Coordinates of C-alpha atoms and ligand atoms in Angstrom, one line a residue:
Chain A
M11 CA -4.3 22.1 17.1
L12 CA -1.7 21.4 14.5
A13 CA 0.8 23.7 13.0
A14 CA -0.8 25.5 10.1
S15 CA 0.8 27.4 7.3
S16 CA -0.1 30.7 5.7
V17 CA 0.1 31.6 2.0
E18 CA 0.8 35.0 0.5
M19 CA 0.6 35.6 -3.2
R20 CA 1.7 38.9 -4.6
K21 CA 1.2 39.9 -8.2
V22 CA 1.4 36.4 -9.5
N23 CA 1.4 36.0 -13.3
K24 CA 1.3 32.8 -15.3
Y25 CA 1.5 32.3 -19.0
Y26 CA 0.9 29.2 -21.2
G27 CA 2.8 30.4 -24.2
K28 CA 1.1 33.7 -25.1
F29 CA -2.0 32.9 -23.2
Q30 CA -2.1 34.6 -19.7
A31 CA -3.7 32.2 -17.3
L32 CA -3.1 34.3 -14.1
K33 CA -3.2 38.1 -14.0
D34 CA -1.6 39.9 -11.1
V35 CA -3.2 37.7 -8.5
D36 CA -2.9 38.9 -4.9
L37 CA -4.2 36.4 -2.3
S38 CA -3.7 36.1 1.4
I39 CA -4.5 32.8 3.0
P40 CA -4.4 33.0 6.8
P41 CA -3.2 30.0 8.9
G42 CA -5.8 27.6 10.0
K43 CA -8.5 29.0 7.7
V44 CA -10.4 27.5 4.8
T45 CA -10.3 29.4 1.5
C46 CA -12.6 28.3 -1.3
L47 CA -12.0 29.3 -4.9
I48 CA -15.0 29.4 -7.3
G49 CA -15.4 30.6 -10.8
P50 CA -16.2 29.5 -14.3
S51 CA -14.3 26.7 -16.1
G52 CA -11.0 27.9 -17.5
S53 CA -10.8 30.9 -15.2
G54 CA -7.5 29.7 -13.7
K55 CA -8.5 28.2 -10.4
S56 CA -6.5 25.0 -10.9
T57 CA -3.6 27.0 -12.2
L58 CA -3.6 29.3 -9.1
L59 CA -3.9 26.3 -6.7
R60 CA -1.0 24.5 -8.4
C61 CA 1.2 27.5 -8.2
I62 CA 1.0 27.3 -4.5
N63 CA 3.1 24.0 -4.4
F64 CA 4.8 25.0 -7.7
L65 CA 3.4 22.0 -9.6
E66 CA 2.7 24.9 -12.0
E67 CA 5.6 27.3 -12.4
Y68 CA 4.4 30.9 -12.1
D69 CA 6.3 33.4 -14.3
S70 CA 6.4 36.5 -12.1
G71 CA 5.3 37.7 -8.7
E72 CA 5.7 35.9 -5.4
V73 CA 4.2 32.9 -3.7
R74 CA 5.3 32.6 -0.1
I75 CA 4.5 29.8 2.3
D76 CA 5.0 31.0 5.9
G77 CA 7.0 33.8 4.5
Q78 CA 9.3 31.6 2.4
L79 CA 9.3 32.0 -1.4
I80 CA 8.4 28.8 -3.2
G81 CA 10.0 27.8 -6.5
Y82 CA 12.5 30.6 -6.7
D83 CA 15.5 31.7 -4.6
A84 CA 15.3 35.1 -6.2
P85 CA 13.4 36.4 -9.2
N86 CA 14.4 34.4 -12.3
K87 CA 16.6 32.0 -10.2
K88 CA 14.9 28.7 -9.8
M89 CA 15.0 26.9 -6.5
S90 CA 16.9 23.6 -6.3
G91 CA 14.9 20.5 -6.7
R92 CA 15.9 19.4 -3.2
K93 CA 14.7 22.6 -1.6
L94 CA 11.5 22.5 -3.5
R95 CA 10.8 19.0 -2.4
E96 CA 11.5 19.9 1.1
M97 CA 8.8 22.7 0.9
R98 CA 6.4 20.3 -0.8
R99 CA 6.6 17.9 2.1
S100 CA 4.5 20.1 4.2
I101 CA 1.9 20.8 1.5
G102 CA -0.6 18.2 0.7
I103 CA -2.5 18.2 -2.6
V104 CA -5.7 16.3 -3.6
F105 CA -6.8 16.1 -7.2
Q106 CA -10.1 15.8 -9.0
Q107 CA -9.0 12.5 -10.5
F108 CA -7.7 11.1 -7.2
N109 CA -4.4 10.0 -8.9
L110 CA -3.8 7.0 -6.7
W111 CA -1.1 4.7 -7.8
P112 CA -3.0 1.7 -9.2
H113 CA -0.2 -0.8 -8.6
M114 CA -0.3 -0.3 -4.9
T115 CA -2.8 -1.1 -2.2
A116 CA -4.6 1.6 -0.3
K117 CA -2.0 1.2 2.5
E118 CA 0.9 1.2 0.2
N119 CA -0.4 4.4 -1.5
V120 CA -0.3 6.1 1.9
A121 CA 2.9 4.6 3.1
E122 CA 4.9 5.3 -0.1
G123 CA 5.6 9.0 0.7
L124 CA 6.4 8.2 4.3
I125 CA 9.0 5.7 3.3
R126 CA 10.5 7.5 0.3
V127 CA 10.2 11.1 1.4
R128 CA 10.0 11.0 5.2
R129 CA 12.5 8.1 5.3
M130 CA 10.4 6.2 7.8
S131 CA 10.9 2.5 8.4
K132 CA 8.4 0.2 6.8
A133 CA 6.9 -0.7 10.1
D134 CA 6.5 2.9 11.2
A135 CA 5.1 3.9 7.8
D136 CA 2.6 1.1 7.9
R137 CA 1.4 2.1 11.3
R138 CA 1.1 5.8 10.3
A139 CA -0.7 4.7 7.1
S140 CA -3.2 2.6 8.9
E141 CA -4.0 5.5 11.3
A142 CA -4.5 7.9 8.4
L143 CA -6.8 5.4 6.6
A144 CA -8.7 4.8 9.8
K145 CA -9.2 8.5 10.1
V146 CA -10.9 8.8 6.7
G147 CA -13.1 5.8 7.6
L148 CA -11.3 3.2 5.5
A149 CA -10.0 0.9 8.3
D150 CA -11.4 -2.1 6.4
K151 CA -9.8 -1.2 3.0
F152 CA -6.1 -1.3 3.8
A153 CA -5.3 -4.2 1.4
S154 CA -7.6 -3.1 -1.5
H155 CA -6.2 -1.8 -4.7
P156 CA -7.7 1.4 -6.1
S157 CA -9.5 -0.5 -8.8
R158 CA -11.5 -2.2 -6.1
L159 CA -12.6 1.0 -4.4
S160 CA -15.5 3.4 -5.2
G161 CA -14.6 6.9 -6.3
G162 CA -15.4 8.3 -2.8
Q163 CA -13.2 5.7 -1.2
Q164 CA -10.4 6.4 -3.7
Q165 CA -10.6 10.1 -2.9
R166 CA -10.5 9.4 0.8
V167 CA -7.4 7.3 0.3
A168 CA -5.9 10.2 -1.6
I169 CA -6.7 12.5 1.3
A170 CA -5.2 10.0 3.7
R171 CA -2.1 9.9 1.5
A172 CA -1.7 13.6 1.9
I173 CA -2.5 14.0 5.6
A174 CA -0.2 11.1 6.6
M175 CA 2.7 13.3 5.6
E176 CA 1.5 15.8 8.3
P177 CA 1.1 18.8 6.0
K178 CA 0.6 22.2 7.3
L179 CA -1.4 23.2 4.3
M180 CA -3.8 21.2 2.1
L181 CA -4.7 22.0 -1.5
F182 CA -7.9 20.5 -3.0
D183 CA -8.6 20.8 -6.7
E184 CA -12.3 20.0 -7.2
P185 CA -12.0 16.9 -5.0
T186 CA -15.7 15.9 -5.5
S187 CA -16.2 16.8 -9.1
A188 CA -15.5 13.3 -10.4
L189 CA -17.8 11.6 -7.9
D190 CA -21.3 10.3 -8.2
P191 CA -23.6 12.6 -6.2
E192 CA -24.2 10.1 -3.5
L193 CA -20.4 9.8 -2.8
V194 CA -19.8 13.5 -2.5
G195 CA -20.9 13.7 1.2
E196 CA -18.4 11.2 2.5
V197 CA -15.5 13.2 1.0
L198 CA -16.8 16.6 2.1
S199 CA -17.2 15.3 5.7
V200 CA -13.6 14.2 5.9
M201 CA -12.6 17.7 4.6
R202 CA -14.8 19.3 7.2
T203 CA -13.1 17.3 9.9
L204 CA -9.7 18.5 8.7
A205 CA -11.0 22.1 8.7
D206 CA -12.3 21.7 12.3
E207 CA -8.8 20.5 13.3
G208 CA -7.4 23.8 12.2
M209 CA -5.8 22.8 8.9
T210 CA -5.1 25.6 6.4
M211 CA -7.0 24.6 3.4
V212 CA -7.4 26.0 -0.1
V213 CA -10.3 24.3 -1.9
V214 CA -11.3 24.8 -5.6
T215 CA -14.8 23.7 -5.7
H216 CA -18.2 23.8 -7.3
E217 CA -19.8 22.7 -4.0
M218 CA -21.4 26.0 -3.0
G219 CA -22.9 24.4 0.2
F220 CA -19.4 23.5 1.4
A221 CA -18.1 27.0 0.5
A222 CA -21.0 28.6 2.3
H223 CA -20.8 26.6 5.5
V224 CA -17.1 25.7 5.9
A225 CA -15.1 28.4 4.2
D226 CA -13.7 31.4 6.1
Q227 CA -13.2 33.2 2.8
V228 CA -14.4 32.7 -0.7
G229 CA -12.6 33.9 -3.8
F230 CA -14.1 34.3 -7.2
M231 CA -12.0 34.0 -10.3
E232 CA -12.6 34.9 -13.9
K233 CA -10.3 35.0 -16.9
G234 CA -7.2 34.6 -14.8
E235 CA -8.2 37.3 -12.3
L236 CA -9.1 37.1 -8.7
I237 CA -12.2 39.3 -9.0
D238 CA -13.2 39.4 -5.4
I239 CA -12.5 37.6 -2.1
G240 CA -14.4 37.9 1.2
S241 CA -16.7 36.2 3.6
P242 CA -18.9 33.4 2.2
D243 CA -21.9 35.5 3.0
R244 CA -20.7 38.6 1.1
I245 CA -19.5 36.7 -2.0
L246 CA -22.2 34.1 -2.2
H247 CA -25.3 35.9 -0.8
R248 CA -24.5 39.6 -1.4
P249 CA -22.2 39.7 -4.4
Q250 CA -21.3 43.2 -5.6
D251 CA -19.7 42.3 -8.9
A252 CA -22.0 41.6 -11.9
R253 CA -19.7 38.7 -13.0
I254 CA -20.2 37.0 -9.7
Q255 CA -23.9 37.6 -9.8
S256 CA -24.2 36.1 -13.2
F257 CA -22.0 33.1 -12.3
L258 CA -24.2 32.4 -9.3
R259 CA -27.4 32.9 -11.2
T260 CA -26.2 30.2 -13.7
Y261 CA -25.2 28.0 -10.9
H262 CA -28.6 28.2 -9.2
E263 CA -30.5 27.7 -12.5
R264 CA -28.5 24.6 -13.2
N265 CA -29.0 23.2 -9.7
S266 CA -32.7 23.8 -9.3
F267 CA -35.4 21.7 -10.9
Chain B
M98 CA 10.0 -37.7 -47.2
E99 CA 13.0 -39.3 -45.7
W100 CA 13.2 -38.8 -42.0
S101 CA 16.0 -41.1 -41.2
V102 CA 18.6 -38.3 -41.8
L103 CA 17.2 -36.7 -38.7
Q104 CA 18.9 -39.4 -36.6
Q105 CA 22.2 -38.3 -37.9
Y106 CA 21.6 -34.6 -37.8
G107 CA 19.3 -34.5 -34.8
P108 CA 22.0 -33.5 -32.3
S109 CA 23.4 -30.7 -34.5
L110 CA 19.9 -29.4 -35.2
L111 CA 19.2 -29.4 -31.4
K112 CA 22.4 -27.6 -30.8
G113 CA 21.5 -25.1 -33.4
F114 CA 18.1 -24.6 -31.8
G115 CA 19.8 -24.1 -28.5
N116 CA 22.0 -21.4 -30.0
T117 CA 18.9 -19.8 -31.6
I118 CA 17.2 -19.6 -28.2
L119 CA 20.4 -18.3 -26.6
C120 CA 20.8 -15.6 -29.2
W121 CA 17.1 -14.7 -29.0
A122 CA 16.9 -14.6 -25.2
L123 CA 20.1 -12.6 -24.6
G124 CA 19.5 -10.3 -27.6
T125 CA 16.0 -9.6 -26.3
V126 CA 17.2 -9.0 -22.7
F127 CA 20.1 -6.7 -23.7
G128 CA 18.0 -5.0 -26.4
M129 CA 15.3 -4.3 -23.9
A130 CA 17.8 -3.0 -21.4
L131 CA 19.4 -0.7 -24.0
G132 CA 15.9 0.4 -25.2
L133 CA 14.9 1.2 -21.7
V134 CA 18.0 3.4 -21.2
I135 CA 17.3 5.1 -24.5
A136 CA 13.7 5.8 -23.5
L137 CA 14.7 7.3 -20.2
I138 CA 17.3 9.4 -22.0
Q139 CA 14.7 10.7 -24.4
R140 CA 12.5 11.6 -21.4
Y141 CA 15.0 13.3 -19.2
A142 CA 18.3 14.1 -20.9
P143 CA 19.2 17.6 -22.2
R144 CA 18.2 18.4 -25.7
W145 CA 21.6 17.8 -27.4
V146 CA 21.9 14.3 -25.9
R147 CA 18.4 13.5 -27.0
W148 CA 19.3 14.7 -30.5
I149 CA 22.3 12.3 -30.7
V150 CA 20.2 9.4 -29.5
Q151 CA 17.5 10.3 -32.0
A152 CA 20.1 10.1 -34.8
Y153 CA 21.1 6.6 -33.6
I154 CA 17.5 5.5 -33.7
E155 CA 17.0 6.8 -37.2
V156 CA 20.2 5.1 -38.5
I157 CA 19.4 1.7 -36.9
R158 CA 15.8 1.7 -37.9
G159 CA 16.6 2.9 -41.4
T160 CA 19.0 0.1 -42.3
P161 CA 18.5 -3.6 -42.8
F162 CA 19.6 -5.9 -40.0
L163 CA 21.7 -7.8 -42.5
V164 CA 23.7 -4.7 -43.4
Q165 CA 24.2 -3.9 -39.7
L166 CA 25.6 -7.4 -39.1
F167 CA 28.0 -7.1 -42.0
V168 CA 29.3 -3.8 -40.9
L169 CA 29.7 -5.1 -37.3
Y170 CA 31.3 -8.4 -38.2
Y171 CA 33.4 -7.6 -41.3
G172 CA 33.8 -3.9 -40.7
G173 CA 34.5 -4.1 -37.0
P174 CA 38.0 -5.4 -37.3
L175 CA 38.9 -2.4 -39.4
V176 CA 38.4 -0.2 -36.3
G177 CA 39.8 -2.8 -33.9
L178 CA 36.5 -4.5 -33.0
R179 CA 37.3 -8.1 -33.5
L180 CA 34.4 -10.3 -32.3
D181 CA 33.7 -14.0 -32.8
A182 CA 30.5 -14.8 -34.7
L183 CA 28.3 -15.5 -31.7
P184 CA 29.2 -12.4 -29.6
A185 CA 29.0 -10.3 -32.8
G186 CA 25.6 -11.7 -33.5
L187 CA 24.4 -11.0 -29.9
L188 CA 25.7 -7.4 -30.1
G189 CA 24.1 -7.0 -33.5
L190 CA 20.7 -8.2 -32.2
T191 CA 21.0 -6.0 -29.2
I192 CA 21.7 -2.9 -31.3
Y193 CA 19.1 -3.8 -33.9
G194 CA 16.3 -4.3 -31.3
S195 CA 17.1 -1.4 -29.1
P196 CA 15.3 1.5 -31.0
Y197 CA 12.1 -0.6 -31.3
F198 CA 12.2 -1.4 -27.6
A199 CA 12.9 2.2 -26.8
E200 CA 9.9 3.2 -28.8
I201 CA 7.7 0.7 -27.0
F202 CA 8.9 1.9 -23.6
R203 CA 8.4 5.5 -24.7
S204 CA 4.8 5.0 -25.5
G205 CA 4.4 2.9 -22.3
F206 CA 5.7 5.8 -20.3
R207 CA 3.3 8.1 -22.1
A208 CA 0.4 5.9 -21.1
V209 CA 1.1 6.6 -17.4
P210 CA -1.4 9.2 -16.4
H211 CA 0.4 12.5 -15.8
G212 CA -1.7 13.0 -12.6
Q213 CA -0.2 10.0 -11.0
I214 CA 3.3 11.4 -11.5
E215 CA 2.2 14.8 -10.2
A216 CA 0.8 13.1 -7.2
A217 CA 4.2 11.7 -6.5
R218 CA 6.0 15.0 -7.0
G219 CA 3.3 16.7 -5.0
I220 CA 4.3 14.8 -1.8
G221 CA 7.9 15.7 -2.4
M222 CA 9.2 12.6 -4.0
S223 CA 12.5 12.9 -5.8
E224 CA 12.5 12.4 -9.6
A225 CA 14.6 9.2 -9.2
D226 CA 11.9 7.8 -6.9
V227 CA 9.2 8.9 -9.3
V228 CA 10.9 6.9 -12.0
R229 CA 11.6 3.9 -9.9
R230 CA 8.3 3.6 -8.0
I231 CA 5.7 5.0 -10.4
L232 CA 6.9 5.6 -14.0
L233 CA 8.8 2.3 -14.4
P234 CA 6.3 -0.2 -12.9
L235 CA 3.3 1.4 -14.6
G236 CA 5.1 2.1 -17.9
L237 CA 6.4 -1.5 -18.1
V238 CA 2.9 -2.9 -17.5
S239 CA 1.4 -0.9 -20.4
S240 CA 4.4 -1.8 -22.6
L241 CA 4.1 -5.5 -21.9
P242 CA 2.0 -6.6 -24.9
A243 CA 4.1 -4.7 -27.3
L244 CA 7.3 -6.1 -25.7
V245 CA 6.1 -9.6 -26.1
N246 CA 5.1 -8.9 -29.7
F247 CA 8.4 -7.5 -30.6
S248 CA 10.4 -10.2 -28.9
I249 CA 8.4 -12.7 -31.1
I250 CA 9.5 -10.8 -34.1
L251 CA 13.1 -10.9 -32.9
T252 CA 13.0 -14.8 -32.8
K253 CA 12.8 -14.7 -36.6
E254 CA 15.5 -12.2 -37.0
T255 CA 17.9 -14.6 -35.4
V256 CA 18.1 -16.6 -38.6
I257 CA 20.0 -13.8 -40.2
L258 CA 22.9 -14.5 -37.8
S259 CA 23.6 -17.6 -39.9
I260 CA 25.1 -15.3 -42.6
I261 CA 27.9 -14.4 -40.3
T262 CA 28.3 -18.1 -39.5
V263 CA 26.7 -18.1 -36.1
P264 CA 25.8 -21.9 -35.7
E265 CA 22.2 -21.3 -35.0
L266 CA 19.2 -23.3 -36.3
L267 CA 19.1 -22.0 -39.9
Y268 CA 22.8 -22.5 -40.2
Q269 CA 22.5 -26.2 -39.2
V270 CA 19.5 -26.7 -41.3
Q271 CA 21.3 -25.3 -44.4
R272 CA 24.3 -27.5 -43.6
M273 CA 22.0 -30.6 -43.4
S274 CA 20.3 -29.6 -46.7
A275 CA 23.5 -29.1 -48.5
E276 CA 24.9 -32.4 -47.3
T277 CA 21.8 -34.6 -47.8
F278 CA 19.6 -32.7 -50.3
R279 CA 16.7 -33.2 -47.8
Y280 CA 15.5 -29.6 -48.2
V281 CA 11.9 -30.2 -47.4
E282 CA 12.5 -32.2 -44.2
A283 CA 15.2 -29.7 -43.1
N284 CA 12.9 -26.7 -43.5
L285 CA 10.0 -28.5 -41.9
V286 CA 12.1 -29.0 -38.9
L287 CA 13.0 -25.3 -39.0
A288 CA 9.4 -24.3 -39.2
L289 CA 8.4 -26.6 -36.4
F290 CA 11.0 -25.4 -34.0
F291 CA 10.2 -21.8 -34.6
W292 CA 6.5 -22.4 -34.3
G293 CA 7.1 -24.1 -30.9
L294 CA 9.3 -21.2 -29.7
V295 CA 6.9 -18.5 -30.8
E296 CA 3.9 -20.3 -29.3
T297 CA 5.7 -20.7 -26.0
I298 CA 6.7 -17.1 -25.8
S299 CA 3.2 -15.8 -26.6
R300 CA 1.7 -18.1 -24.0
V301 CA 4.1 -17.1 -21.3
G302 CA 3.5 -13.5 -22.3
L303 CA -0.2 -13.7 -21.9
R304 CA 0.1 -15.4 -18.5
L305 CA 2.5 -12.7 -17.4
E306 CA 0.2 -10.0 -18.6
A307 CA -2.8 -11.5 -16.8
R308 CA -0.9 -11.8 -13.6
I309 CA 0.6 -8.3 -13.6
T310 CA -2.6 -6.4 -14.6
K311 CA -4.8 -8.3 -12.2
H312 CA -5.0 -5.3 -9.9
L313 CA -4.9 -2.6 -12.5
I314 CA -8.2 -3.3 -14.2
E315 CA -11.0 -1.0 -13.2
R316 CA -13.9 -2.6 -11.4
T317 CA -17.0 -2.3 -13.6
Ligands
LIG130 N1 -0.9 23.1 -19.7 C1 -1.6 24.1 -20.3 N2 -1.3 24.5 -21.5 C2 -2.0 25.5 -22.1 N3 -3.1 26.1 -21.5 C3 -3.5 25.7 -20.3 C4 -2.8 24.6 -19.6 N4 -3.4 24.4 -18.5 C5 -4.4 25.3 -18.4 N5 -4.5 26.0 -19.5 C6 -5.4 27.1 -19.8 O1 -5.4 28.0 -18.8 C7 -6.7 28.4 -18.4 C8 -7.0 28.2 -17.0 O2 -7.0 26.8 -16.7 P1 -7.4 26.2 -15.3 O3 -7.2 24.7 -15.5 O4 -6.6 26.8 -14.3 O5 -8.9 26.6 -15.2 P2 -9.9 26.1 -14.1 O6 -10.5 27.4 -13.5 O7 -9.3 25.2 -13.1 O8 -11.1 25.4 -14.9 P3 -11.9 24.1 -14.6 O9 -13.0 24.6 -13.7 O10 -12.4 23.7 -15.9 O11 -11.0 23.1 -13.9 C9 -7.7 27.7 -19.3 O12 -8.0 28.6 -20.4 C10 -6.8 26.6 -19.9 O13 -7.2 26.2 -21.2
LIG131 MG1 -9.5 23.1 -12.8

């Protein structure tokens, strides 16, 4: 069992100019649990996720990782870059578009953070990178550049890049949405393994199957609000709120034939 | 045509060509370096610094190279900047090229997908490392074709240095013309040398590009 972080969000608000992307969001993410966020496009799921590692700067409220406020030392007083980077070291993030560095091989992509951020020697970083790649089933792709990998393989390298840093919290922003359907499974199965190992995970996803079977809690967002959060069964199978019902109805219609 | 004069003037023409290449090469390297610094300033410096740099860019881009050279070479001494022709020419070329190179780098940086930069920040990389390891290598690669293109344009700007008596190729060609009245031959030599230089640069550029982008092209 690895060390796992908790996340507490209190009354988080985020504006893009005049547009309010997050409205008083309260969210508790317990350590070692998987939280899935669902909701229509533009509802603020990515924004919420990215506030957790302060890639997106929230304007008011609090986001705490293991009790420690991220991004600010006090209200309206930004945290120093150094302190923020220190906190980010233990938070992994995986993006929809993989965002691998195309000028580096798979192994170099994974080793980069170990060398630059964790200050490991090249040899140690290489060893750790190889282990991480083997873990996501890419032991034979160390030397490949991203352009030579399939989407599913690229996303698994991106996951390896994150977990090599030994994070205590993993954020996933629609990790399978850019993938061909036949490649979705390999990525989800890596994520499931991580979940089984007790990693705290926050996953923005449209994969309702994953949410239903792997998540400990599912949150539904609409128009910048976290409308409801609860067990997968309650949110996905017995939704109370009309907005969730209508979202799921559309989802089922689109995915049946 | 009367090519025998070339025997007499050959060495000085070659020397002139050597100076042309020297001015071009150093002017390009220094101009690129200054351009890169400007592009980074425009990306990271506080607003007021960017504003000053922007003014510099406007002034340099808005005035002819010839005028810049005159100001530098003949106006310089008035403020205590006394340079020989060659260093003055080099400095002039560097200054003249810098805003164009800066613009090329700026759009090269913009071509780096923001997500790749966020991925670096996301694992806790410092901004300096983000620049060194991600932004620069990827930005330079996408700048490469435009860099080669503009350095080719710069080859032809070097002839303007003859006006402040830098003994480059045009300077020697004009001397030969004046002394022998062999204008046609002299200018053919000039054209031939430049054609050779430009051709070489563009070939080397293409090779470089092919080598560097080998891994970056998406599998189809
Ligand atoms: N950088 C930005 N500038 C302005 N508006 C933005 C920006 N980023 C997001 N928004 C807006 O904020 C809202 C929430 O965006 P967000 O990306 O969080 O939605 P999402 O739920 O992740 O949607 P999707 O499912 O399409 O990814 C959207 O209306 C979007 O247009
Ligand atoms: Mg999104």
